[in-house]
């Protein structure tokens, strides 16, 4: 099943069921928002599934063409947004570049911080930022959306709480990140609003690509129309069930909480490329002693998409521009 | 004005206007939740003020006795919860104890992380936690609640966005915190649910104690019925307007966002005591080479209150027990 959210002026938007080919949509009468659906998922799921089946069969009388430009993030706001750094190739490279000693225990305990979840951007929204000098970067990631996860849920049972998958751009401001990681307090100013691809999908849409808590498919990243990388999302050092359990170790996660993978990255980055600029700059630094690829400028565009083994777009694409924020 | 939220089974609870002496309350017909009030504060404020004036004058016909045990946090959930470490005496001491080099630029740039804001506890709620071995600590803090703050708002104009003040217990799990600060990703597992005193108050309730973005009054902390400390909240190294601006540097803060001061602390900690156990342990370590005060046990109680210069309770008191969480 594929679900999206139409911008309608409210904080949670209007839930849409979207056809598998991402062309058609319908707005269920009885379930108004994705957040509401997740809060009673057992009841919501079969009702939404019926709409989805009708839509794919061409039998939904209230269906209309999907206009991606009018979409918000599938969840325009979420109870929590917990982002990991679960790809070891990414972490190892950045440690090397920043000249940091390897983080103790990082192979055994996931790295995770909490990001802002009250102001997500849709797939075609411009991303307003205050300054190019902050080092604007994109980060292509996979995320999972959970129902209510009680505190201290173990990884083995955490898998059953994963209800939906999303594709996202966890934009980063690298100049600010360098300082923030050194303070030990973690990322705050270095993490502006996060953007999401058009639809959230249920696990059946992933087919056999969903294995051991990982999606074994490449993500394609383009910067200003040129391919930047296509690393495989299956190379996570932790499965999503482990990331959910890490997040829930000492707190409840309310329904709608999103857990991210961190920048998708592979050890074969020289052949597959990268899903963020910092990683390419890291490779340049290792190879040539200094980074030559500059960060993004205002007006730059990023496109992020994941296709299944039959080359069909799973989530639809993020296509957005970085723009200068208006001064308040 | 003083505002509280009654638990009513919904995620945002039911807004109450509370009398200055914290004895009586009424539930406004036209404004159902504090979050809703904050989203249109200019319209809400005069209407709530009329209820408050009637309540204090004894002229509210629908008034009832306030039952603190039935209260949620003033905001049971908030768009963001950004917590600082704005008391330099606290930071300096803990740096010394952890053997960390002083954080670069910490006198010029606030330290701030994002905590969970989807699961706040009320003033009499037990705090469920998975393990005593995590090093359970209380932290008495002041917080401010803002209306919508646009990205890149300067400190000078940030002050006008501060609408309410709260008193809170930012409980910490110190054993987990030590590792998390070293990863650079900051506090996540080490920060369980945050608890709030009964009422949020407008600035006029603080009288002349509100100066330069600080509340110049002591907070009183008791642990199992014995005074633990009464440091003054006025000794912040940054004013709240500066903390709000720091939080909004690269993101919007939606109405209802809470910005915390961090553990209240004074350089005169040997005479005024502390607002968290870690600080006392730090003093013991500096003085005697090792910490002798153990962290909290299940069943332990903490009480946190702030009184005005006439000894009247401003926010009401947090009085809560630490308890073992049920295993899921």
XYZ file of C-alpha atoms in Angstrom:
656
model
C 0.000 0.000 0.000
C 1.109 3.551 -0.734
C -0.032 6.541 1.313
C 0.521 10.262 0.859
C -0.676 13.484 2.449
C -2.238 16.403 0.624
C -1.535 19.937 1.866
C -4.864 21.325 3.077
C -3.780 24.085 5.460
C -3.955 21.897 8.580
C -0.942 20.704 10.584
C -1.513 17.024 9.699
C -2.841 17.456 6.150
C -5.279 15.106 4.389
C -4.515 11.416 3.955
C -4.455 10.022 0.411
C -4.298 6.423 -0.755
C -2.072 6.355 -3.862
C -2.014 3.752 -6.622
C 1.047 1.520 -6.970
C 2.091 3.366 -10.152
C 1.817 6.727 -8.270
C -0.600 8.141 -10.853
C -3.967 8.087 -9.084
C -5.187 8.828 -5.582
C -8.277 8.847 -3.424
C -9.004 10.464 -0.063
C -10.621 7.986 2.354
C -13.779 9.395 3.949
C -13.354 7.729 7.300
C -9.630 8.211 7.967
C -8.552 11.828 7.672
C -4.843 11.792 8.502
C -1.921 9.389 8.374
C -1.123 10.167 12.001
C -4.658 9.170 12.943
C -4.361 5.983 10.878
C -1.149 5.040 12.684
C -2.686 5.658 16.106
C -5.170 2.836 15.415
C -3.326 0.926 12.712
C -5.008 -2.436 13.261
C -8.377 -0.894 12.427
C -7.042 1.436 9.715
C -5.031 -1.062 7.706
C -7.837 -3.243 6.248
C -9.954 -0.197 5.403
C -7.090 1.541 3.626
C -6.150 -1.702 1.900
C -9.638 -1.926 0.371
C -9.291 1.606 -1.033
C -5.847 0.734 -2.361
C -7.068 -2.434 -4.070
C -9.957 -0.565 -5.687
C -7.594 2.184 -6.841
C -5.143 -0.259 -8.461
C -8.028 -2.109 -10.115
C -9.321 1.164 -11.566
C -12.547 0.772 -9.595
C -12.331 3.729 -7.193
C -15.128 6.093 -8.227
C -13.690 9.047 -6.285
C -10.145 8.687 -7.672
C -8.244 11.608 -9.160
C -4.829 12.211 -10.737
C -2.090 12.596 -8.157
C -0.467 16.043 -8.233
C 2.891 15.591 -6.553
C 3.437 19.344 -6.253
C 0.537 19.549 -3.784
C 1.885 16.899 -1.432
C 3.211 17.444 2.058
C 5.493 14.886 3.661
C 3.484 11.665 4.287
C 3.592 12.757 7.949
C 3.816 16.578 7.924
C 4.665 16.349 11.632
C 5.601 13.361 13.742
C 5.905 12.666 17.476
C 9.646 11.984 17.175
C 12.236 11.903 14.404
C 15.206 9.800 15.471
C 17.992 9.575 12.971
C 20.824 7.078 13.059
C 24.163 6.762 11.360
C 23.831 3.081 10.552
C 26.100 2.766 7.514
C 29.569 1.985 8.800
C 31.289 3.015 5.554
C 29.897 6.531 5.995
C 30.901 6.803 9.659
C 34.369 5.373 9.114
C 35.096 7.787 6.275
C 33.831 10.864 8.134
C 35.796 9.941 11.284
C 38.896 9.826 9.109
C 38.167 13.167 7.466
C 37.360 14.995 10.709
C 40.453 13.490 12.315
C 38.282 12.105 15.106
C 39.266 8.933 16.929
C 36.820 6.124 16.038
C 33.757 6.348 18.276
C 34.024 3.688 20.976
C 31.563 0.809 20.609
C 30.036 2.124 17.381
C 29.839 -1.373 15.891
C 27.781 -2.609 18.869
C 25.605 0.406 19.765
C 23.862 2.506 17.106
C 24.538 6.228 16.868
C 21.293 8.193 16.995
C 20.164 11.770 17.593
C 16.758 13.433 17.668
C 15.843 15.846 14.896
C 12.995 18.333 14.464
C 9.721 16.605 13.583
C 7.296 19.539 13.592
C 8.115 21.045 10.220
C 8.738 18.376 7.572
C 8.850 19.349 3.897
C 7.058 17.702 0.986
C 8.701 16.135 -2.075
C 8.652 19.283 -4.241
C 9.006 21.924 -1.525
C 11.901 24.338 -1.717
C 14.194 24.079 1.289
C 14.728 27.545 2.805
C 18.040 27.990 4.590
C 19.703 31.051 6.077
C 23.182 30.858 4.564
C 25.263 29.034 1.942
C 28.232 29.494 4.264
C 26.773 26.834 6.612
C 27.808 24.089 4.137
C 24.526 22.862 2.646
C 24.435 19.133 1.948
C 21.767 16.558 1.058
C 21.570 13.094 2.642
C 19.502 10.339 1.035
C 18.085 7.985 3.648
C 15.469 5.356 4.330
C 13.187 5.707 7.357
C 10.611 3.525 9.063
C 7.415 4.703 10.742
C 6.290 2.802 13.832
C 3.091 2.444 15.813
C 3.305 2.888 19.610
C 6.524 1.274 20.860
C 6.650 0.843 24.643
C 9.860 1.704 26.494
C 12.426 -1.134 26.632
C 10.998 -3.067 23.670
C 13.598 -5.598 22.508
C 14.917 -5.650 18.932
C 13.234 -9.025 18.272
C 9.778 -7.587 18.935
C 10.552 -4.112 17.568
C 10.202 -5.415 13.999
C 6.454 -5.903 14.488
C 6.071 -2.173 15.222
C 7.434 -1.122 11.824
C 4.363 -0.173 9.778
C 5.591 2.033 6.942
C 8.737 2.976 5.032
C 9.745 6.399 3.734
C 12.522 7.891 1.602
C 13.918 11.183 2.829
C 16.447 13.966 2.419
C 17.999 14.644 5.810
C 19.640 17.887 4.761
C 22.689 18.869 6.782
C 24.693 22.017 7.364
C 28.199 20.638 7.527
C 30.032 23.709 8.790
C 27.746 23.777 11.831
C 27.863 19.976 12.245
C 31.616 19.924 12.740
C 31.370 22.148 15.778
C 28.252 20.496 17.180
C 29.680 16.993 17.144
C 32.743 18.252 19.045
C 30.599 19.712 21.839
C 29.160 16.250 22.509
C 25.637 17.696 22.522
C 25.077 16.546 18.944
C 23.346 17.968 15.906
C 20.835 20.779 16.273
C 21.538 23.861 14.140
C 23.246 21.551 11.638
C 19.933 19.765 10.993
C 17.332 21.935 9.289
C 13.957 20.645 8.057
C 13.822 17.107 6.608
C 12.084 16.407 3.268
C 10.203 13.279 2.247
C 9.399 11.468 -0.990
C 5.702 11.472 -2.026
C 4.486 8.212 -0.456
C 5.014 6.024 2.588
C 4.708 2.327 1.741
C 3.878 -0.888 3.564
C 6.373 -3.745 3.630
C 4.651 -5.744 0.846
C 5.624 -2.991 -1.615
C 9.271 -3.880 -0.994
C 8.858 -7.539 -1.921
C 11.959 -9.639 -1.285
C 14.128 -6.517 -1.058
C 13.188 -6.355 2.665
C 15.644 -8.682 4.399
C 16.985 -8.760 7.951
C 15.609 -5.327 8.743
C 17.206 -3.756 5.649
C 16.014 -2.685 2.190
C 18.383 -4.278 -0.304
C 17.954 -1.777 -3.138
C 20.017 1.156 -4.362
C 18.955 4.753 -3.904
C 19.654 7.085 -6.842
C 20.843 10.578 -6.094
C 21.152 13.370 -8.663
C 22.567 16.836 -8.010
C 21.567 19.485 -10.545
C 20.506 16.783 -12.984
C 23.699 14.725 -12.852
C 23.985 11.384 -11.117
C 25.868 11.677 -7.845
C 25.585 8.130 -6.530
C 23.522 4.973 -6.279
C 24.627 3.205 -3.074
C 22.658 0.197 -1.871
C 20.518 0.674 1.246
C 21.061 -2.942 2.255
C 24.539 -2.350 3.663
C 23.296 -1.018 7.033
C 25.415 -2.026 10.005
C 22.225 -2.386 12.075
C 18.758 -3.521 11.014
C 15.815 -1.179 11.506
C 14.475 -3.429 14.292
C 17.710 -2.755 16.181
C 17.451 0.978 15.549
C 13.851 1.056 16.826
C 14.877 -0.845 19.973
C 17.773 1.559 20.499
C 15.413 4.533 20.286
C 12.928 2.944 22.692
C 15.486 1.834 25.285
C 14.434 4.439 27.908
C 11.353 6.102 26.368
C 8.060 5.334 24.680
C 7.816 6.091 20.965
C 4.349 7.333 20.104
C 2.635 6.133 16.940
C 4.048 7.983 13.944
C 7.620 8.172 15.229
C 10.113 7.995 12.349
C 13.484 6.238 12.654
C 16.074 7.009 9.981
C 18.992 4.983 8.661
C 21.461 7.825 8.231
C 23.112 8.587 4.897
C 23.053 5.533 2.675
C 26.621 4.524 1.966
C 28.666 1.567 0.725
C 32.312 0.653 1.215
C 32.481 0.524 -2.600
C 31.904 4.280 -2.695
C 34.447 4.774 -5.448
C 32.267 2.787 -7.851
C 28.725 3.471 -6.582
C 29.222 7.097 -5.565
C 27.696 8.761 -2.531
C 24.362 9.929 -1.147
C 25.787 13.123 0.375
C 28.454 15.644 -0.582
C 30.394 15.296 2.675
C 31.239 11.733 1.746
C 32.575 12.706 -1.679
C 34.605 15.464 -0.038
C 35.904 12.861 2.393
C 37.050 10.619 -0.449
C 38.742 13.598 -2.110
C 40.485 14.438 1.144
C 41.726 10.871 1.570
C 42.832 10.635 -2.076
C 44.214 14.107 -2.756
C 44.696 15.734 0.636
C 41.874 18.220 0.179
C 38.208 18.413 -0.774
C 37.465 20.019 -4.120
C 33.682 19.529 -4.427
C 31.920 22.548 -2.904
C 28.671 22.275 -0.950
C 25.335 23.338 -2.455
C 24.488 26.855 -3.576
C 21.041 28.474 -3.453
C 19.177 27.367 -6.558
C 20.846 23.945 -6.596
C 18.543 20.952 -7.000
C 18.670 17.452 -5.574
C 16.685 14.435 -6.778
C 16.387 11.252 -4.726
C 14.550 8.112 -5.798
C 14.512 4.380 -5.109
C 13.317 1.895 -7.710
C 12.406 -1.749 -7.285
C 13.983 -4.598 -9.256
C 11.554 -3.918 -12.117
C 12.673 -0.251 -12.178
C 9.351 1.014 -10.796
C 9.617 3.983 -8.432
C 8.689 2.816 -4.934
C 8.284 6.115 -3.075
C 8.183 8.601 -5.946
C 11.037 11.095 -6.117
C 12.174 13.981 -3.958
C 12.981 16.865 -6.298
C 13.781 20.058 -4.465
C 15.740 23.264 -4.583
C 17.759 24.921 -1.860
C 16.688 28.556 -1.483
C 17.587 31.467 0.749
C 15.196 31.843 3.690
C 13.393 35.134 4.026
C 14.706 37.114 7.002
C 12.052 37.365 9.724
C -2.018 34.111 34.313
C -1.648 30.447 35.249
C -2.635 27.605 32.913
C -2.757 23.856 33.425
C -3.949 20.796 31.523
C -6.323 18.163 32.830
C -5.837 14.557 31.749
C -8.901 13.615 29.712
C -7.656 10.701 27.618
C -6.707 12.821 24.611
C -3.145 13.545 23.472
C -3.407 17.280 24.233
C -5.637 17.101 27.314
C -8.087 19.804 28.445
C -6.933 23.359 29.132
C -7.597 24.810 32.595
C -7.228 28.362 33.830
C -5.892 28.183 37.409
C -6.166 30.816 40.128
C -3.011 32.597 41.286
C -3.077 30.696 44.587
C -3.337 27.365 42.655
C -6.523 26.351 44.502
C -9.273 26.853 41.934
C -9.652 26.206 38.226
C -12.061 26.589 35.346
C -12.135 25.022 31.889
C -12.717 27.652 29.181
C -15.530 26.686 26.806
C -14.028 28.184 23.706
C -10.359 27.181 24.002
C -9.907 23.459 24.500
C -6.141 22.951 24.639
C -3.047 24.922 25.552
C -1.456 23.965 22.229
C -4.461 25.436 20.443
C -4.256 28.576 22.577
C -0.593 29.032 21.661
C -1.278 28.582 17.949
C -3.438 31.733 18.062
C -2.090 33.407 21.175
C -3.069 36.972 20.269
C -6.725 35.939 20.183
C -6.488 33.499 23.106
C -4.718 35.723 25.605
C -7.469 38.312 26.332
C -10.143 35.601 26.566
C -8.094 33.519 28.969
C -7.187 36.621 30.943
C -10.867 37.385 31.526
C -11.394 33.858 32.924
C -8.316 34.260 35.086
C -9.466 37.602 36.482
C -12.906 36.192 37.282
C -11.342 33.161 38.959
C -9.065 35.262 41.172
C -11.967 37.544 42.094
C -14.049 34.525 43.105
C -16.567 35.344 40.372
C -16.183 32.332 38.059
C -19.454 30.408 38.319
C -18.013 27.245 36.744
C -14.918 27.117 38.979
C -13.888 23.975 40.850
C -11.131 22.928 43.253
C -7.900 22.091 41.440
C -6.857 18.452 41.869
C -3.138 18.390 41.096
C -3.069 14.589 40.886
C -5.247 14.747 37.755
C -2.980 17.121 35.867
C -0.891 16.332 32.824
C 2.064 18.519 31.904
C 0.762 21.964 30.838
C 1.645 20.808 27.307
C 1.309 16.986 27.319
C 3.094 17.008 23.961
C 4.953 19.812 22.215
C 6.309 20.399 18.698
C 9.898 20.539 19.959
C 11.682 20.319 23.290
C 15.092 21.954 23.060
C 17.151 21.833 26.192
C 20.231 23.890 26.878
C 23.036 23.782 29.381
C 23.048 27.477 30.140
C 24.478 27.527 33.675
C 28.233 27.787 33.333
C 28.903 26.598 36.883
C 27.191 23.285 36.033
C 29.043 22.805 32.760
C 32.427 23.752 34.196
C 32.057 21.325 37.086
C 30.917 18.401 34.930
C 33.717 18.997 32.411
C 36.139 18.730 35.307
C 34.567 15.544 36.652
C 34.364 13.781 33.271
C 37.958 14.840 32.539
C 36.773 16.461 29.321
C 38.611 19.445 27.852
C 36.417 22.554 28.133
C 34.036 22.716 25.167
C 35.359 25.267 22.686
C 33.322 28.452 22.458
C 30.851 27.437 25.155
C 30.759 30.950 26.612
C 29.753 32.385 23.223
C 27.472 29.706 21.743
C 24.822 27.919 23.825
C 24.879 24.134 24.165
C 21.534 22.650 23.171
C 20.105 19.240 22.252
C 16.631 18.098 21.263
C 14.695 15.869 23.671
C 11.507 13.827 23.316
C 8.393 16.025 23.365
C 5.679 13.457 22.667
C 5.377 11.925 26.118
C 5.665 14.528 28.891
C 4.698 13.619 32.457
C 2.462 15.545 34.851
C 3.490 16.935 38.245
C 2.434 13.879 40.273
C 3.094 11.144 37.697
C 5.475 8.347 38.576
C 8.463 8.238 36.254
C 8.884 4.693 34.868
C 12.442 3.749 33.964
C 13.974 0.460 32.900
C 16.944 0.184 35.269
C 18.523 1.747 38.364
C 21.892 0.828 36.864
C 21.479 3.616 34.273
C 22.221 6.238 36.975
C 18.882 7.949 37.599
C 19.129 11.672 38.310
C 16.735 14.602 38.542
C 17.424 18.024 37.028
C 15.446 21.081 38.102
C 15.095 23.568 35.257
C 13.127 26.524 33.971
C 11.671 26.443 30.470
C 9.950 28.937 28.201
C 7.157 28.197 25.735
C 7.138 30.184 22.503
C 4.644 30.934 19.772
C 5.751 30.399 16.146
C 9.368 31.524 15.794
C 10.532 31.857 12.171
C 13.942 30.537 11.200
C 16.826 32.965 11.783
C 14.989 35.136 14.314
C 17.551 37.292 16.140
C 17.898 37.239 19.937
C 16.590 40.818 20.205
C 13.253 39.871 18.656
C 13.156 36.341 20.103
C 12.097 37.761 23.489
C 8.711 38.754 22.062
C 7.993 35.113 21.181
C 8.272 33.925 24.806
C 4.682 33.470 25.973
C 4.811 31.161 28.989
C 7.202 29.827 31.625
C 7.341 26.316 33.076
C 9.251 24.492 35.817
C 10.433 21.002 34.926
C 12.353 17.900 35.915
C 14.609 16.944 33.021
C 15.456 13.513 34.405
C 18.747 12.076 33.201
C 20.366 8.659 33.107
C 23.968 9.526 33.875
C 25.596 6.206 33.052
C 24.163 6.411 29.530
C 24.936 10.140 29.235
C 28.662 9.646 29.726
C 28.886 7.421 26.669
C 26.492 9.474 24.569
C 28.350 12.750 25.011
C 31.564 11.034 23.943
C 30.019 9.841 20.658
C 29.324 13.461 19.721
C 25.743 12.514 18.768
C 24.479 13.794 22.120
C 21.814 12.700 24.573
C 19.118 10.255 23.521
C 18.821 7.162 25.710
C 20.130 9.247 28.601
C 17.067 11.499 28.409
C 13.825 9.751 29.369
C 10.464 11.540 29.722
C 10.469 15.079 31.145
C 8.054 16.091 33.943
C 6.435 19.470 34.495
C 5.095 21.438 37.460
C 1.300 21.984 37.501
C 1.005 25.338 35.754
C 2.581 27.369 32.992
C 2.598 31.093 33.791
C 2.724 34.363 31.873
C 5.519 36.846 32.500
C 3.459 39.115 34.783
C 3.371 36.301 37.372
C 7.145 36.663 37.706
C 7.022 40.384 38.579
C 10.443 41.984 38.780
C 12.156 38.578 39.047
C 12.176 38.486 35.207
C 15.297 40.396 34.207
C 17.492 40.228 31.121
C 15.886 37.009 29.935
C 16.411 35.277 33.294
C 14.236 34.463 36.329
C 16.093 35.762 39.371
C 14.610 33.398 41.963
C 15.858 30.223 43.610
C 14.435 26.788 42.829
C 14.022 24.459 45.818
C 14.855 20.808 45.320
C 14.107 18.043 47.846
C 15.148 14.405 47.494
C 13.155 11.980 49.654
C 11.882 14.843 51.794
C 15.272 16.437 52.517
C 16.467 19.660 50.974
C 19.059 19.029 48.281
C 19.635 22.560 47.010
C 18.172 25.972 46.304
C 20.292 27.503 43.515
C 19.150 30.740 41.898
C 17.821 30.513 38.332
C 19.122 33.999 37.548
C 22.725 32.886 37.080
C 22.207 31.683 33.490
C 25.133 32.306 31.166
C 22.670 33.081 28.364
C 19.255 34.723 28.537
C 16.225 32.816 27.249
C 15.977 35.174 24.257
C 19.463 34.028 23.249
C 18.511 30.374 23.714
C 15.391 30.780 21.560
C 17.446 32.461 18.826
C 20.015 29.651 19.003
C 17.270 27.044 18.549
C 15.733 28.937 15.623
C 19.006 29.624 13.784
C 18.297 27.145 10.941
C 14.725 25.968 11.615
C 11.251 27.223 12.425
C 9.964 26.576 15.939
C 6.250 25.844 15.864
C 3.975 27.342 18.506
C 4.296 25.359 21.715
C 8.008 24.644 21.390
C 9.680 24.518 24.810
C 13.238 25.783 25.402
C 14.913 24.694 28.641
C 17.653 26.323 30.699
C 19.489 23.164 31.704
C 20.119 22.236 35.329
C 19.932 25.309 37.508
C 23.300 25.822 39.134
C 25.349 28.485 40.907
C 29.074 28.865 41.387
C 28.289 29.045 45.117
C 27.200 25.404 44.994
C 28.851 24.600 48.290
C 26.436 26.910 50.099
C 23.280 26.728 47.953
C 23.504 23.045 47.031
C 22.587 21.576 43.683
C 19.582 20.844 41.472
C 20.880 17.448 40.300
C 22.835 14.596 41.857
C 25.577 14.602 39.210
C 26.646 18.033 40.394
C 26.902 16.937 44.030
C 28.887 13.897 42.899
C 31.121 16.243 40.941
C 31.796 18.351 44.028
C 32.577 15.193 46.021
C 34.954 14.055 43.310
C 36.753 17.402 43.284
C 36.919 17.559 47.095
C 37.565 13.930 48.036
C 38.669 12.189 44.856
C 35.497 10.154 44.536
C 31.716 10.494 44.491
C 29.911 9.069 47.520
C 26.294 10.092 46.839
C 24.575 7.319 44.875
C 22.017 8.016 42.145
C 18.267 7.454 42.735
C 16.664 4.121 43.533
C 13.179 3.011 42.501
C 10.758 4.427 45.040
C 12.827 7.583 45.574
C 10.959 10.865 45.436
C 11.940 14.293 44.152
C 10.175 17.577 44.858
C 10.852 20.743 42.854
C 9.279 24.138 43.482
C 9.938 27.817 42.867
C 8.487 30.499 45.125
C 8.255 34.233 44.545
C 9.655 36.855 46.892
C 6.504 36.588 49.030
C 7.042 32.805 49.320
C 4.032 31.977 47.114
C 4.467 28.980 44.843
C 4.637 30.203 41.249
C 4.244 26.956 39.287
C 3.072 24.546 41.992
C 5.407 21.669 42.842
C 6.641 18.619 40.977
C 6.399 15.699 43.402
C 7.182 12.393 41.779
C 8.577 8.920 42.356
C 10.957 6.954 40.181
C 9.515 3.493 39.502
C 10.529 0.439 37.522
C 8.946 0.360 34.045
C 6.823 -2.667 33.206
C 8.564 -4.852 30.640
C 6.720 -4.800 27.309
